[in-house]
């Protein structure tokens, strides 16, 4: 398989990069500033694209690669891949579900605790020597028993619910239709969900329908004591409205692992102690990133050996 051309869309995993280099003819897209010239020269030799949550395969790239057979995503999200174009051209698509579920769910709970108990602010308080000079830290908010509403009850949403239940948190959710085989309270709209929970978690896929699913109306429903947690995708939340709601005290707090224009983050959030900001690290453990890389490699090898794909999407 060393002669098979694989285009890596952006840097994502040094282990994955090394393994792709060993097994295929690897092209690192970021090393070619003149993208059009590169594609014109190598289009006929590239049969696979490896992308992630930041760069994938849009219609323009797919159309420029006539020999493309498979897009393998180093991510569970598929919003950077034009799935309709892939279906139209018979191009296979895979992602990395399941292996990252636990890490992302763990982080969601960590964000809830960090926001409510002001863990990051407490850390800074000690490091600045304020404990000695200013005395005890102010009182914070309890997490156990808070009602948690989850947008999207897929693998990750269910894993978050399971963890929150261990803290005696009542669970409710919104999805396009009510899920069978669950005792969690269902609400038919995000506004109703936000009106009936204290912590709102975004855990759904990013699609045109879920773009800005958390808008001003939802934030108003969540209210000045409510907390928003986003471990989905940045564009799930109307970021301008989020900044306004936090600055004006119309929303109680936020824990954010994702943003609309990554790695750009609104600077107005930097000074807010009721906000915890993370650099999109939901699946960012050594163990999980290796498992994700192995899935990407396994899917590529299965495809080119004409075996069943491990995690097919298209």
Coordinates of N, CA, C and O in Angstrom, one line a residue, residues 30-165:
X30 N -0.7 20.9 4.6 CA -0.3 22.2 5.2 C 1.1 22.6 4.8 O 1.5 23.7 4.9
X31 N 1.9 21.7 4.2 CA 3.2 22.0 3.7 C 3.2 22.6 2.3 O 4.3 22.9 1.8
X32 N 2.0 22.7 1.7 CA 1.9 23.2 0.3 C 1.1 24.5 0.3 O -0.2 24.4 0.2
X33 N 1.7 25.6 0.4 CA 0.9 26.9 0.4 C 0.1 27.1 -0.9 O -1.0 27.7 -0.8
X34 N 0.7 26.7 -2.0 CA 0.0 26.8 -3.2 C -0.9 25.6 -3.5 O -0.6 24.6 -4.2
X35 N -2.1 25.6 -2.8 CA -2.9 24.4 -2.8 C -3.4 24.0 -4.2 O -3.4 22.8 -4.5
X36 N -3.8 24.9 -5.0 CA -4.3 24.6 -6.4 C -3.2 23.9 -7.2 O -3.4 22.9 -7.9
X37 N -2.0 24.4 -7.1 CA -0.9 23.8 -7.9 C -0.6 22.4 -7.4 O -0.3 21.5 -8.2
X38 N -0.6 22.3 -6.1 CA -0.3 20.9 -5.5 C -1.4 19.9 -6.0 O -1.0 18.8 -6.4
X39 N -2.6 20.3 -5.9 CA -3.7 19.4 -6.3 C -3.6 19.1 -7.8 O -3.9 17.9 -8.2
X40 N -3.3 20.1 -8.6 CA -3.2 19.8 -10.1 C -2.1 18.8 -10.3 O -2.3 17.9 -11.2
X41 N -1.0 18.9 -9.6 CA 0.1 18.0 -9.8 C -0.1 16.6 -9.3 O 0.3 15.6 -9.9
X42 N -0.8 16.5 -8.1 CA -0.9 15.2 -7.5 C -2.3 14.6 -7.4 O -2.5 13.5 -6.8
X43 N -3.3 15.2 -8.1 CA -4.7 14.8 -8.0 C -4.9 13.3 -8.3 O -5.7 12.6 -7.7
X44 N -4.2 12.8 -9.3 CA -4.4 11.5 -9.8 C -3.8 10.4 -8.9 O -4.0 9.2 -9.1
X45 N -3.0 10.8 -7.9 CA -2.3 9.8 -7.1 C -3.0 9.7 -5.7 O -2.6 8.9 -4.9
X46 N -3.9 10.7 -5.4 CA -4.5 10.7 -4.0 C -5.8 9.9 -4.0 O -6.7 10.3 -4.7
X47 N -5.8 8.9 -3.2 CA -7.0 8.0 -3.2 C -7.7 8.1 -1.8 O -8.8 7.5 -1.6
X48 N -7.1 8.8 -0.9 CA -7.7 8.9 0.5 C -7.4 10.3 1.1 O -6.3 10.9 0.8
X49 N -8.3 10.8 1.9 CA -8.1 12.0 2.6 C -8.3 11.7 4.1 O -9.3 11.0 4.5
X50 N -7.4 12.2 4.9 CA -7.6 12.1 6.4 C -7.8 13.5 6.9 O -7.0 14.4 6.8
X51 N -9.0 13.7 7.6 CA -9.3 15.0 8.2 C -9.6 14.9 9.6 O -9.5 13.8 10.2
X52 N -10.1 16.0 10.2 CA -10.5 16.0 11.6 C -11.5 17.1 11.9 O -12.2 17.5 10.9
X53 N -11.6 17.6 13.1 CA -12.7 18.5 13.4 C -12.4 19.9 12.8 O -13.3 20.8 12.8
X54 N -11.2 20.1 12.4 CA -10.8 21.5 11.9 C -10.7 21.5 10.3 O -10.9 22.6 9.7
X55 N -10.4 20.4 9.7 CA -10.2 20.4 8.3 C -10.6 19.0 7.8 O -10.2 18.0 8.4
X56 N -11.4 18.9 6.7 CA -11.8 17.6 6.2 C -11.8 17.6 4.7 O -10.8 17.8 4.1
X57 N -13.0 17.4 4.1 CA -13.1 17.3 2.6 C -14.4 18.0 2.2 O -15.5 17.4 2.3
X58 N -14.3 19.2 1.8 CA -15.4 19.9 1.3 C -15.6 19.6 -0.2 O -14.8 18.9 -0.8
X59 N -16.7 20.1 -0.8 CA -17.0 19.8 -2.2 C -15.9 20.2 -3.1 O -15.6 19.4 -4.1
X60 N -15.3 21.3 -2.9 CA -14.2 21.8 -3.8 C -13.1 20.8 -3.8 O -12.5 20.4 -4.9
X61 N -12.6 20.3 -2.6 CA -11.5 19.4 -2.5 C -11.9 18.1 -3.2 O -11.1 17.5 -3.9
X62 N -13.1 17.6 -2.9 CA -13.5 16.3 -3.4 C -13.6 16.4 -4.9 O -13.1 15.4 -5.6
X63 N -14.1 17.5 -5.5 CA -14.1 17.6 -7.0 C -12.7 17.7 -7.6 O -12.6 17.3 -8.8
X64 N -11.8 18.1 -6.8 CA -10.4 18.3 -7.4 C -9.6 17.0 -7.3 O -8.5 16.9 -7.8
X65 N -10.2 15.9 -6.7 CA -9.5 14.7 -6.5 C -10.3 13.6 -7.2 O -11.0 12.8 -6.6
X66 N -10.1 13.4 -8.5 CA -10.9 12.4 -9.3 C -10.7 10.9 -8.8 O -11.5 10.1 -9.1
X67 N -9.6 10.6 -8.2 CA -9.3 9.2 -7.8 C -9.7 9.0 -6.3 O -9.4 7.9 -5.8
X68 N -10.3 10.0 -5.7 CA -10.6 9.8 -4.2 C -11.6 8.7 -4.0 O -12.6 8.6 -4.6
X69 N -11.3 7.8 -3.1 CA -12.1 6.7 -2.7 C -12.7 6.7 -1.3 O -13.7 6.1 -1.1
X70 N -11.9 7.3 -0.4 CA -12.3 7.3 1.0 C -11.9 8.5 1.8 O -10.8 9.1 1.5
X71 N -12.7 9.0 2.7 CA -12.4 10.1 3.6 C -12.5 9.5 5.0 O -13.6 9.1 5.4
X72 N -11.4 9.5 5.7 CA -11.4 8.9 7.0 C -11.1 10.1 8.0 O -10.1 10.7 8.0
X73 N -12.1 10.3 8.9 CA -12.1 11.4 9.8 C -11.5 11.0 11.2 O -12.0 10.1 11.8
X74 N -10.5 11.8 11.6 CA -9.9 11.6 13.0 C -10.7 12.4 13.9 O -10.3 13.3 14.6
X75 N -12.0 12.0 14.0 CA -13.0 12.8 14.8 C -14.3 12.0 14.7 O -14.5 11.3 13.7
X76 N -15.2 12.3 15.7 CA -16.5 11.7 15.5 C -17.4 12.6 14.7 O -18.3 12.1 14.0
X77 N -17.2 13.9 14.8 CA -17.9 14.9 14.0 C -17.7 14.8 12.5 O -16.6 14.5 12.1
X78 N -18.7 15.1 11.7 CA -18.6 15.0 10.3 C -18.9 16.3 9.6 O -19.0 16.3 8.3
X79 N -18.9 17.4 10.3 CA -19.3 18.7 9.7 C -18.3 19.3 8.8 O -18.6 20.2 8.1
X80 N -17.1 18.7 8.8 CA -16.1 19.2 7.8 C -16.0 18.4 6.6 O -15.1 18.6 5.7
X81 N -17.0 17.5 6.4 CA -17.0 16.6 5.2 C -18.3 16.8 4.5 O -19.4 16.8 5.1
X82 N -18.3 17.0 3.2 CA -19.5 17.1 2.4 C -20.0 15.7 2.1 O -19.6 15.1 1.2
X83 N -20.9 15.3 3.0 CA -21.4 13.9 2.9 C -22.2 13.7 1.7 O -22.2 12.6 1.1
X84 N -23.0 14.7 1.3 CA -23.8 14.5 0.1 C -22.9 14.3 -1.2 O -23.2 13.5 -2.0
X85 N -21.9 15.1 -1.2 CA -20.9 15.0 -2.4 C -20.3 13.6 -2.4 O -20.1 13.0 -3.4
X86 N -19.9 13.1 -1.2 CA -19.3 11.8 -1.1 C -20.3 10.7 -1.5 O -19.9 9.8 -2.3
X87 N -21.5 10.8 -1.1 CA -22.6 9.8 -1.5 C -22.7 9.9 -3.1 O -22.8 8.8 -3.7
X88 N -22.8 11.1 -3.6 CA -23.0 11.3 -5.0 C -21.8 10.6 -5.8 O -22.1 10.0 -6.9
X89 N -20.6 10.7 -5.3 CA -19.5 10.2 -6.0 C -19.0 8.8 -5.6 O -18.1 8.2 -6.1
X90 N -19.8 8.2 -4.7 CA -19.5 6.8 -4.2 C -18.2 6.8 -3.4 O -17.5 5.7 -3.3
X91 N -17.9 7.8 -2.7 CA -16.7 7.9 -1.8 C -17.1 7.5 -0.4 O -18.1 7.9 0.2
X92 N -16.4 6.5 0.2 CA -16.6 6.0 1.5 C -16.2 7.1 2.5 O -15.2 7.8 2.3
X93 N -16.9 7.1 3.7 CA -16.6 8.0 4.8 C -16.6 7.2 6.1 O -17.5 6.4 6.3
X94 N -15.5 7.4 6.9 CA -15.5 6.8 8.2 C -15.2 7.9 9.3 O -14.6 8.9 8.9
X95 N -15.5 7.6 10.5 CA -15.1 8.5 11.6 C -14.6 7.6 12.8 O -14.4 6.4 12.6
X96 N -14.5 8.3 14.0 CA -14.0 7.5 15.1 C -15.0 7.6 16.3 O -14.7 8.2 17.3
X97 N -16.1 7.0 16.2 CA -17.1 7.0 17.3 C -16.7 6.1 18.4 O -15.7 5.3 18.3
X98 N -17.4 6.1 19.5 CA -17.2 5.2 20.7 C -15.9 5.4 21.5 O -15.9 5.6 22.7
X99 N -14.7 5.4 20.8 CA -13.5 5.5 21.5 C -13.3 6.8 22.2 O -12.5 6.9 23.2
X100 N -13.9 7.9 21.8 CA -13.7 9.1 22.5 C -14.9 9.5 23.4 O -14.9 10.5 24.1
X101 N -15.9 8.7 23.4 CA -17.1 9.0 24.2 C -16.8 9.3 25.7 O -17.3 10.2 26.3
X102 N -16.0 8.4 26.3 CA -15.8 8.5 27.7 C -15.0 9.7 28.1 O -15.4 10.4 29.0
X103 N -14.0 10.1 27.3 CA -13.2 11.3 27.6 C -14.0 12.5 27.4 O -13.9 13.4 28.3
X104 N -14.9 12.6 26.4 CA -15.7 13.8 26.2 C -16.7 14.0 27.3 O -16.9 15.0 27.9
X105 N -17.3 12.8 27.7 CA -18.3 12.9 28.8 C -17.6 13.3 30.1 O -18.1 14.0 30.9
X106 N -16.4 12.7 30.4 CA -15.6 13.1 31.6 C -15.4 14.6 31.6 O -15.6 15.2 32.6
X107 N -15.0 15.1 30.5 CA -14.7 16.6 30.4 C -15.9 17.4 30.6 O -15.9 18.5 31.3
X108 N -17.1 17.0 30.1 CA -18.3 17.7 30.3 C -18.6 17.8 31.8 O -18.9 18.9 32.3
X109 N -18.4 16.8 32.6 CA -18.6 16.8 34.0 C -17.6 17.7 34.7 O -17.9 18.5 35.6
X110 N -16.4 17.6 34.2 CA -15.3 18.5 34.7 C -15.6 19.9 34.5 O -15.4 20.7 35.4
X111 N -16.2 20.3 33.4 CA -16.5 21.7 33.1 C -17.7 22.1 34.1 O -17.7 23.3 34.6
X112 N -18.6 21.3 34.3 CA -19.7 21.6 35.2 C -19.1 21.9 36.6 O -19.5 22.9 37.2
X113 N -18.3 21.1 37.1 CA -17.7 21.3 38.4 C -16.8 22.5 38.4 O -16.8 23.3 39.4
X114 N -16.0 22.7 37.4 CA -15.1 23.8 37.3 C -15.9 25.2 37.3 O -15.4 26.1 38.0
X115 N -17.0 25.2 36.6 CA -17.8 26.5 36.6 C -18.5 26.7 37.9 O -18.4 27.8 38.5
X116 N -19.2 25.7 38.4 CA -20.0 25.9 39.6 C -19.1 26.1 40.8 O -19.4 26.9 41.7
X117 N -18.0 25.3 41.0 CA -17.2 25.4 42.1 C -16.0 26.4 42.0 O -15.1 26.5 42.8
X118 N -15.9 27.0 40.8 CA -14.9 28.0 40.5 C -13.5 27.5 40.7 O -12.6 28.1 41.3
X119 N -13.3 26.3 40.2 CA -12.0 25.6 40.4 C -10.8 26.4 39.8 O -9.8 26.5 40.5
X120 N -11.0 26.9 38.6 CA -9.9 27.6 38.0 C -9.6 28.9 38.7 O -8.4 29.3 38.9
X121 N -10.7 29.6 39.2 CA -10.5 30.8 39.9 C -9.8 30.5 41.3 O -9.0 31.3 41.7
X122 N -10.2 29.4 41.9 CA -9.6 29.1 43.2 C -8.1 28.8 43.0 O -7.3 29.2 43.9
X123 N -7.8 28.1 41.9 CA -6.4 27.8 41.7 C -5.6 29.2 41.6 O -4.5 29.3 42.1
X124 N -6.1 30.1 40.8 CA -5.4 31.4 40.6 C -5.3 32.1 41.9 O -4.3 32.8 42.2
X125 N -6.4 32.0 42.8 CA -6.4 32.7 44.1 C -5.2 32.2 44.9 O -4.6 33.1 45.6
X126 N -5.0 30.9 44.9 CA -3.9 30.4 45.7 C -2.5 30.8 45.1 O -1.6 31.2 45.9
X127 N -2.4 30.7 43.8 CA -1.1 31.0 43.2 C -0.7 32.4 43.3 O 0.5 32.7 43.4
X128 N -1.7 33.3 43.4 CA -1.4 34.8 43.5 C -1.1 35.1 45.0 O -0.8 36.3 45.3
X129 N -1.2 34.2 45.9 CA -0.9 34.5 47.3 C -2.1 35.1 48.0 O -1.9 35.6 49.2
X130 N -3.3 35.1 47.4 CA -4.4 35.8 48.0 C -5.0 35.1 49.2 O -5.7 35.7 50.0
X131 N -4.8 33.8 49.3 CA -5.3 33.1 50.4 C -4.7 33.6 51.7 O -5.4 33.8 52.7
X132 N -3.4 33.9 51.6 CA -2.7 34.4 52.8 C -3.1 35.9 53.1 O -3.3 36.3 54.3
X133 N -3.2 36.7 52.1 CA -3.4 38.1 52.3 C -4.9 38.5 52.4 O -5.2 39.5 53.1
X134 N -5.8 37.8 51.7 CA -7.2 38.1 51.7 C -8.1 37.2 52.4 O -9.3 37.4 52.5
X135 N -7.6 36.1 52.9 CA -8.4 35.1 53.6 C -9.1 34.1 52.7 O -8.7 33.9 51.6
X136 N -10.2 33.5 53.3 CA -10.8 32.4 52.6 C -11.5 32.9 51.3 O -11.9 34.0 51.1
X137 N -11.6 31.9 50.4 CA -12.2 32.2 49.1 C -13.7 32.3 49.3 O -14.3 31.7 50.2
X138 N -14.4 33.0 48.4 CA -15.8 33.2 48.5 C -16.5 31.9 48.3 O -16.0 30.9 47.7
X139 N -17.8 31.8 48.8 CA -18.6 30.5 48.6 C -19.0 30.4 47.1 O -19.2 31.4 46.4
X140 N -19.1 29.1 46.7 CA -19.5 28.8 45.3 C -20.8 28.1 45.3 O -21.5 28.0 46.3
X141 N -21.1 27.4 44.1 CA -22.4 26.8 44.0 C -22.2 25.2 44.0 O -21.2 24.7 43.4
X142 N -23.2 24.5 44.5 CA -23.1 23.1 44.6 C -23.5 22.5 43.2 O -24.3 23.1 42.5
X143 N -22.8 21.4 42.9 CA -23.1 20.7 41.6 C -24.1 19.6 41.9 O -25.1 19.4 41.1
X144 N -23.9 18.7 42.9 CA -24.8 17.6 43.1 C -26.2 18.0 43.3 O -26.5 19.0 43.9
X145 N -27.1 17.3 42.6 CA -28.5 17.6 42.6 C -29.0 18.6 41.6 O -30.2 18.8 41.5
X146 N -28.1 19.3 40.9 CA -28.6 20.3 39.9 C -29.2 19.5 38.8 O -28.8 18.4 38.4
X147 N -30.3 20.1 38.2 CA -30.9 19.5 37.0 C -30.1 19.7 35.8 O -29.7 20.9 35.5
X148 N -29.9 18.7 35.0 CA -29.0 18.7 33.8 C -29.9 18.4 32.6 O -30.5 17.4 32.5
X149 N -29.9 19.3 31.6 CA -30.6 19.1 30.4 C -29.6 18.9 29.3 O -28.6 19.7 29.2
X150 N -29.8 17.9 28.4 CA -28.8 17.6 27.4 C -29.4 17.7 26.0 O -30.5 17.1 25.7
X151 N -28.8 18.4 25.2 CA -29.2 18.5 23.8 C -28.5 17.5 23.0 O -27.2 17.5 22.8
X152 N -29.2 16.4 22.6 CA -28.5 15.3 21.9 C -28.3 14.2 22.8 O -27.4 14.2 23.7
X153 N -29.0 13.1 22.7 CA -28.9 11.9 23.6 C -28.3 10.7 22.8 O -28.8 9.6 22.8
X154 N -27.2 11.0 22.1 CA -26.5 9.9 21.4 C -25.5 9.3 22.4 O -25.7 9.3 23.6
X155 N -24.4 8.7 21.8 CA -23.4 8.1 22.7 C -22.9 9.0 23.8 O -22.8 8.6 25.0
X156 N -22.4 10.2 23.4 CA -21.8 11.1 24.3 C -22.9 11.7 25.3 O -22.6 11.7 26.5
X157 N -24.0 12.0 24.8 CA -25.1 12.5 25.6 C -25.5 11.5 26.7 O -25.6 11.9 27.9
X158 N -25.6 10.3 26.3 CA -26.0 9.2 27.3 C -24.9 9.0 28.3 O -25.1 8.8 29.5
X159 N -23.6 9.1 27.9 CA -22.5 9.0 28.8 C -22.4 10.1 29.8 O -22.1 9.9 31.0
X160 N -22.8 11.3 29.4 CA -22.8 12.5 30.3 C -24.0 12.3 31.3 O -23.8 12.5 32.5
X161 N -25.1 11.8 30.8 CA -26.3 11.6 31.6 C -26.0 10.6 32.7 O -26.3 10.8 33.9
X162 N -25.3 9.5 32.3 CA -24.9 8.4 33.3 C -24.0 9.0 34.4 O -24.2 8.7 35.6
X163 N -23.1 9.8 34.0 CA -22.2 10.4 35.0 C -22.9 11.4 35.9 O -22.7 11.4 37.1
X164 N -23.7 12.2 35.3 CA -24.5 13.2 36.1 C -25.4 12.6 37.1 O -25.6 13.1 38.2
X165 N -26.0 11.4 36.7 CA -26.9 10.7 37.6 C -26.2 10.3 38.9 O -26.8 10.2 40.0

